[in-house]
Amino acid sequence: MIKAITFDLDGVYFINAKSNFVANLGKLGVSEKDAQKSFDPKMNKFYKEGKINDEEFWSWGSSGWKLKRSPKELIKILLDGYEVDNRVVEVVKKARQKGYKTLICS
């Protein structure tokens, strides 16, 4: 018997985060090509595996983009670009109404 349903966070519950982040960096004068460097597979792997911390990752990005922004400011720019997929919100509501526990994780 199914008791709980899990939803992925990035790309399912939240959408457009990457493209919005790149667009918001563009407003700061960072080209799309340079913004995409923040998604360098090697650096992302180190970051996701905990081999580098927030400060190191975002300082690397800021330096590469030639921005005088703190890691905290860059994280805020990223988070401000997250959009909730309202279709998924409705699915979560319906699942809860039917008695299922719902979880969102990444």
XYZ file of C-alpha atoms in Angstrom:
106
model
C 0.000 0.000 0.000
C 1.321 3.435 -0.920
C 1.571 5.655 2.158
C 3.676 8.549 0.896
C 4.573 10.238 -2.378
C 7.891 12.010 -2.873
C 8.397 14.901 -5.279
C 11.769 16.107 -6.510
C 12.521 19.696 -5.647
C 14.562 21.254 -8.467
C 12.997 20.876 -11.885
C 9.757 19.355 -10.609
C 8.370 21.383 -7.694
C 10.525 24.378 -8.545
C 10.977 25.301 -12.197
C 13.066 27.739 -14.240
C 15.621 28.325 -11.487
C 18.653 27.959 -13.738
C 17.308 30.029 -16.627
C 16.054 32.741 -14.266
C 19.421 32.839 -12.497
C 21.246 33.227 -15.803
C 18.799 35.989 -16.829
C 19.258 37.785 -13.509
C 23.037 37.617 -13.859
C 22.553 39.146 -17.313
C 20.921 42.152 -15.643
C 24.198 42.573 -13.751
C 26.200 42.573 -16.985
C 27.202 38.894 -17.066
C 26.873 37.289 -20.493
C 24.877 34.080 -20.808
C 28.066 32.231 -21.794
C 29.880 33.441 -18.682
C 26.843 32.763 -16.491
C 26.752 29.178 -17.712
C 30.238 28.704 -16.276
C 28.600 28.526 -12.845
C 27.260 25.179 -13.971
C 30.717 23.805 -14.728
C 30.370 20.048 -14.103
C 33.577 19.815 -12.067
C 32.696 22.688 -9.720
C 29.088 21.527 -9.372
C 30.285 18.035 -8.497
C 32.635 19.383 -5.824
C 29.861 21.582 -4.450
C 27.193 18.868 -4.401
C 29.589 16.385 -2.815
C 30.502 18.864 -0.083
C 34.131 19.124 -1.195
C 33.730 22.889 -1.390
C 31.329 24.995 0.657
C 28.914 27.793 -0.286
C 31.543 30.457 0.272
C 34.075 28.731 -1.997
C 31.607 27.900 -4.758
C 29.969 31.309 -4.961
C 33.268 33.165 -4.551
C 34.529 31.165 -7.532
C 31.447 32.200 -9.519
C 31.664 35.833 -8.474
C 35.331 35.978 -9.442
C 34.697 34.371 -12.827
C 31.866 36.781 -13.557
C 33.910 39.746 -12.334
C 31.122 40.680 -9.926
C 31.657 42.316 -6.602
C 28.887 40.332 -4.941
C 29.107 38.222 -1.831
C 28.173 34.547 -1.885
C 25.118 35.465 0.198
C 23.999 37.988 -2.455
C 24.479 35.459 -5.263
C 22.511 32.803 -3.395
C 19.696 35.326 -2.953
C 19.726 36.029 -6.707
C 19.478 32.279 -7.325
C 16.663 31.735 -4.828
C 14.712 34.759 -6.076
C 14.538 33.047 -9.475
C 12.813 29.916 -8.212
C 9.223 29.479 -9.377
C 6.778 26.945 -7.985
C 5.074 24.742 -10.579
C 1.414 25.250 -9.661
C 0.443 22.010 -11.409
C 2.628 20.089 -8.964
C 1.163 22.059 -6.057
C -2.304 20.876 -7.143
C -1.127 17.262 -7.362
C 0.336 17.547 -3.843
C -2.945 18.989 -2.520
C -4.992 16.214 -4.115
C -2.655 13.536 -2.774
C -2.941 14.974 0.730
C -6.728 15.141 0.467
C -6.695 11.427 -0.340
C -4.684 10.733 2.816
C -1.200 10.357 1.361
C 1.796 11.880 3.078
C 3.826 14.007 0.702
C 7.505 14.784 0.775
C 9.625 17.120 -1.257
C 13.329 16.412 -1.444
C 16.320 16.922 -3.649
